[in-house]
């Protein structure tokens, strides 16, 4: 059984195609870009700068967060350590594995967080209480 820590999360760079005729950039996520099959896509937008999203962990879900526009911070916790990752490049996303608490904050004006997820929505996969998260941490894998 694997015990994920904040070091199990990682930044994945999405290939960027820079147009030779100055038409801007194109980034593409294909089936081998991420270490999971994408089963769901959702996005967060119009988030006020003083608002918090997340505030939970997932038991089995893997997710890839991409700042399609603007920037925001992701605070990651594994029950022992924590770190903050700033996402501000549309071709650099954050892979969050199961068993990691996440909080999203400091959204810039117009920021959009695109999320690619390994499974469909399931409220039973969430741990929304931090104390329960720390207690249950040993059963995650
Ligand atoms: C995560 C962060 C980054 C659905 O009906 N379907 C969905 O696919 C999702 C994601 C949410 N919902 C419903 C459940 C709640 O009634 O939308 C409402 C807001 O969800 P939540 O409070 O979980 O939203 P966030 O932004 O705090 O968290 C979401 C994801 O739930 C979560 O997995 O990691 O974005």
mmCIF file of C-alpha atoms and ligand atoms in Angstrom:
data_model
loop_
_atom_site.group_PDB
_atom_site.id
_atom_site.type_symbol
_atom_site.label_atom_id
_atom_site.label_comp_id
_atom_site.label_asym_id
_atom_site.label_seq_id
_atom_site.Cartn_x
_atom_site.Cartn_y
_atom_site.Cartn_z
ATOM 1 C CA UNK A 1 0.000 0.000 0.000
ATOM 2 C CA UNK A 2 1.463 3.337 -1.062
ATOM 3 C CA UNK A 3 1.518 6.325 1.274
ATOM 4 C CA UNK A 4 1.536 9.466 -0.859
ATOM 5 C CA UNK A 5 3.235 12.604 0.448
ATOM 6 C CA UNK A 6 3.374 16.133 -0.909
ATOM 7 C CA UNK A 7 6.502 15.037 -2.795
ATOM 8 C CA UNK A 8 4.333 12.581 -4.758
ATOM 9 C CA UNK A 9 2.693 15.577 -6.468
ATOM 10 C CA UNK A 10 4.492 16.948 -9.506
ATOM 11 C CA UNK A 11 4.533 19.611 -12.159
ATOM 12 C CA UNK A 12 4.013 18.224 -15.656
ATOM 13 C CA UNK A 13 4.961 20.367 -18.613
ATOM 14 C CA UNK A 14 2.508 20.197 -21.476
ATOM 15 C CA UNK A 15 4.102 20.392 -24.933
ATOM 16 C CA UNK A 16 3.856 23.906 -26.405
ATOM 17 C CA UNK A 17 3.741 24.531 -30.132
ATOM 18 C CA UNK A 18 4.928 28.075 -30.839
ATOM 19 C CA UNK A 19 3.620 29.349 -34.131
ATOM 20 C CA UNK A 20 6.309 30.505 -36.545
ATOM 21 C CA UNK A 21 4.052 33.238 -37.923
ATOM 22 C CA UNK A 22 3.391 34.769 -34.519
ATOM 23 C CA UNK A 23 -0.149 33.371 -34.245
ATOM 24 C CA UNK A 24 0.415 32.475 -30.610
ATOM 25 C CA UNK A 25 0.871 29.143 -28.885
ATOM 26 C CA UNK A 26 -0.936 25.833 -28.871
ATOM 27 C CA UNK A 27 -0.594 23.216 -26.132
ATOM 28 C CA UNK A 28 -1.963 19.723 -26.460
ATOM 29 C CA UNK A 29 -2.647 16.973 -23.925
ATOM 30 C CA UNK A 30 -2.709 13.589 -25.594
ATOM 31 C CA UNK A 31 -3.349 10.141 -24.159
ATOM 32 C CA UNK A 32 0.222 9.651 -22.944
ATOM 33 C CA UNK A 33 0.760 13.140 -21.451
ATOM 34 C CA UNK A 34 -0.774 12.208 -18.091
ATOM 35 C CA UNK A 35 -0.334 9.047 -15.976
ATOM 36 C CA UNK A 36 -4.089 8.383 -16.002
ATOM 37 C CA UNK A 37 -6.995 8.145 -18.417
ATOM 38 C CA UNK A 38 -9.104 11.304 -18.382
ATOM 39 C CA UNK A 39 -12.685 10.516 -17.362
ATOM 40 C CA UNK A 40 -13.870 14.032 -16.462
ATOM 41 C CA UNK A 41 -13.073 17.660 -17.227
ATOM 42 C CA UNK A 42 -14.265 20.657 -15.209
ATOM 43 C CA UNK A 43 -13.065 24.195 -14.638
ATOM 44 C CA UNK A 44 -13.128 26.884 -11.987
ATOM 45 C CA UNK A 45 -13.611 30.486 -13.123
ATOM 46 C CA UNK A 46 -14.865 33.877 -11.886
ATOM 47 C CA UNK A 47 -13.267 33.027 -8.531
ATOM 48 C CA UNK A 48 -12.979 36.139 -6.297
ATOM 49 C CA UNK A 49 -9.401 36.885 -5.200
ATOM 50 C CA UNK A 50 -10.315 36.346 -1.527
ATOM 51 C CA UNK A 51 -12.118 33.023 -2.134
ATOM 52 C CA UNK A 52 -10.851 29.521 -1.319
ATOM 53 C CA UNK A 53 -11.606 26.410 -3.348
ATOM 54 C CA UNK A 54 -10.762 22.813 -2.456
ATOM 55 C CA UNK A 55 -10.262 22.163 1.225
ATOM 56 C CA UNK A 56 -10.399 18.404 0.927
ATOM 57 C CA UNK A 57 -8.520 15.275 -0.130
ATOM 58 C CA UNK A 58 -9.457 12.425 -2.425
ATOM 59 C CA UNK A 59 -9.201 8.732 -1.594
ATOM 60 C CA UNK A 60 -8.574 7.463 -5.138
ATOM 61 C CA UNK A 61 -8.949 10.353 -7.588
ATOM 62 C CA UNK A 62 -5.970 11.688 -9.522
ATOM 63 C CA UNK A 63 -6.247 15.185 -10.938
ATOM 64 C CA UNK A 64 -4.232 17.500 -13.166
ATOM 65 C CA UNK A 65 -4.743 21.222 -12.590
ATOM 66 C CA UNK A 66 -3.811 23.695 -15.314
ATOM 67 C CA UNK A 67 -3.946 27.504 -15.073
ATOM 68 C CA UNK A 68 -5.458 27.996 -18.520
ATOM 69 C CA UNK A 69 -5.588 31.720 -17.747
ATOM 70 C CA UNK A 70 -4.132 33.814 -14.924
ATOM 71 C CA UNK A 71 -2.676 32.350 -11.754
ATOM 72 C CA UNK A 72 -3.548 30.823 -8.378
ATOM 73 C CA UNK A 73 -1.834 29.041 -5.499
ATOM 74 C CA UNK A 74 -2.363 25.429 -4.476
ATOM 75 C CA UNK A 75 -1.562 24.563 -0.858
ATOM 76 C CA UNK A 76 -0.771 20.844 -0.530
ATOM 77 C CA UNK A 77 -0.756 18.934 2.763
ATOM 78 C CA UNK A 78 -0.067 15.287 3.558
ATOM 79 C CA UNK A 79 -0.810 15.458 7.275
ATOM 80 C CA UNK A 80 2.834 16.051 8.165
ATOM 81 C CA UNK A 81 4.254 18.541 5.686
ATOM 82 C CA UNK A 82 2.803 21.224 3.463
ATOM 83 C CA UNK A 83 3.926 23.276 0.487
ATOM 84 C CA UNK A 84 2.467 25.931 -1.764
ATOM 85 C CA UNK A 85 2.683 25.684 -5.535
ATOM 86 C CA UNK A 86 1.948 28.715 -7.692
ATOM 87 C CA UNK A 87 0.439 27.847 -11.055
ATOM 88 C CA UNK A 88 0.837 30.645 -13.585
ATOM 89 C CA UNK A 89 1.834 29.090 -16.920
ATOM 90 C CA UNK A 90 -0.824 27.574 -19.197
ATOM 91 C CA UNK A 91 1.565 24.808 -20.273
ATOM 92 C CA UNK A 92 2.590 23.760 -16.743
ATOM 93 C CA UNK A 93 0.090 21.836 -14.634
ATOM 94 C CA UNK A 94 0.066 20.168 -11.232
ATOM 95 C CA UNK A 95 -0.555 16.442 -10.828
ATOM 96 C CA UNK A 96 -2.241 15.699 -7.490
ATOM 97 C CA UNK A 97 -2.311 12.067 -6.461
ATOM 98 C CA UNK A 98 -4.748 10.489 -3.972
ATOM 99 C CA UNK A 99 -4.393 11.169 -0.256
ATOM 100 C CA UNK A 100 -3.249 14.789 -0.546
ATOM 101 C CA UNK A 101 -5.147 17.684 1.005
ATOM 102 C CA UNK A 102 -5.438 20.683 -1.363
ATOM 103 C CA UNK A 103 -6.563 24.286 -0.962
ATOM 104 C CA UNK A 104 -6.715 26.719 -3.880
ATOM 105 C CA UNK A 105 -6.345 30.442 -3.161
ATOM 106 C CA UNK A 106 -5.032 33.790 -4.434
ATOM 107 C CA UNK A 107 -6.847 33.575 -7.755
ATOM 108 C CA UNK A 108 -5.835 36.401 -10.056
ATOM 109 C CA UNK A 109 -8.458 38.364 -11.948
ATOM 110 C CA UNK A 110 -9.756 36.242 -14.822
ATOM 111 C CA UNK A 111 -7.985 33.087 -13.645
ATOM 112 C CA UNK A 112 -9.289 29.788 -14.970
ATOM 113 C CA UNK A 113 -8.314 26.443 -13.410
ATOM 114 C CA UNK A 114 -8.904 23.563 -15.809
ATOM 115 C CA UNK A 115 -9.054 20.178 -14.068
ATOM 116 C CA UNK A 116 -8.583 16.830 -15.800
ATOM 117 C CA UNK A 117 -9.685 13.995 -13.530
ATOM 118 C CA UNK A 118 -9.175 10.239 -13.519
ATOM 119 C CA UNK A 119 -12.766 9.462 -12.607
ATOM 120 C CA UNK A 120 -16.319 10.746 -12.667
ATOM 121 C CA UNK A 121 -17.683 12.811 -9.756
ATOM 122 C CA UNK A 122 -18.159 10.781 -6.581
ATOM 123 C CA UNK A 123 -18.802 12.555 -3.275
ATOM 124 C CA UNK A 124 -17.809 9.362 -1.419
ATOM 125 C CA UNK A 125 -14.253 9.840 -2.711
ATOM 126 C CA UNK A 126 -13.905 13.116 -0.769
ATOM 127 C CA UNK A 127 -12.493 13.666 2.737
ATOM 128 C CA UNK A 128 -13.734 17.155 3.596
ATOM 129 C CA UNK A 129 -12.710 17.287 7.259
ATOM 130 C CA UNK A 130 -9.017 17.907 7.910
ATOM 131 C CA UNK A 131 -8.870 16.040 11.229
ATOM 132 C CA UNK A 132 -10.525 13.001 9.611
ATOM 133 C CA UNK A 133 -8.035 13.292 6.748
ATOM 134 C CA UNK A 134 -5.077 13.086 9.092
ATOM 135 C CA UNK A 135 -6.640 10.146 10.948
ATOM 136 C CA UNK A 136 -7.513 8.243 7.772
ATOM 137 C CA UNK A 137 -4.220 8.980 6.027
ATOM 138 C CA UNK A 138 -2.825 5.527 6.662
ATOM 139 C CA UNK A 139 -5.640 3.851 4.746
ATOM 140 C CA UNK A 140 -5.028 5.808 1.497
ATOM 141 C CA UNK A 141 -3.217 4.165 -1.343
HETATM 142 C C1 LIG B 1 -10.770 19.636 -6.421
HETATM 143 C C2 LIG B 1 -10.777 21.098 -6.676
HETATM 144 C C3 LIG B 1 -9.571 21.569 -7.424
HETATM 145 C C4 LIG B 1 -20.213 18.315 -9.184
HETATM 146 O O1 LIG B 1 -21.450 18.165 -9.191
HETATM 147 N N1 LIG B 1 -19.445 17.686 -10.114
HETATM 148 C C5 LIG B 1 -18.081 17.823 -10.159
HETATM 149 O O2 LIG B 1 -17.421 17.224 -11.029
HETATM 150 C C6 LIG B 1 -17.452 18.667 -9.179
HETATM 151 C C7 LIG B 1 -15.958 18.845 -9.183
HETATM 152 C C8 LIG B 1 -18.253 19.302 -8.259
HETATM 153 N N2 LIG B 1 -19.610 19.129 -8.269
HETATM 154 C C9 LIG B 1 -20.433 19.851 -7.303
HETATM 155 C C10 LIG B 1 -20.214 19.444 -5.850
HETATM 156 C C11 LIG B 1 -20.525 20.717 -5.091
HETATM 157 O O3 LIG B 1 -21.904 20.796 -4.862
HETATM 158 O O4 LIG B 1 -20.094 21.236 -7.365
HETATM 159 C C12 LIG B 1 -20.139 21.830 -6.071
HETATM 160 C C13 LIG B 1 -18.799 22.482 -5.737
HETATM 161 O O5 LIG B 1 -17.815 21.446 -5.539
HETATM 162 P P1 LIG B 1 -16.579 21.651 -4.545
HETATM 163 O O6 LIG B 1 -17.022 22.428 -3.364
HETATM 164 O O7 LIG B 1 -15.986 20.302 -4.317
HETATM 165 O O8 LIG B 1 -15.616 22.549 -5.450
HETATM 166 P P2 LIG B 1 -14.103 22.930 -5.153
HETATM 167 O O9 LIG B 1 -13.712 23.938 -6.172
HETATM 168 O O10 LIG B 1 -13.896 23.276 -3.741
HETATM 169 O O11 LIG B 1 -13.277 21.576 -5.455
HETATM 170 C C14 LIG B 1 -13.174 21.136 -6.779
HETATM 171 C C15 LIG B 1 -13.245 19.610 -6.815
HETATM 172 O O12 LIG B 1 -14.443 19.181 -6.150
HETATM 173 C C16 LIG B 1 -12.074 18.964 -6.174
HETATM 174 O O13 LIG B 1 -12.018 17.593 -6.518
HETATM 175 O O14 LIG B 1 -9.725 19.035 -6.239
HETATM 176 O O15 LIG B 1 -11.944 21.560 -7.348
#
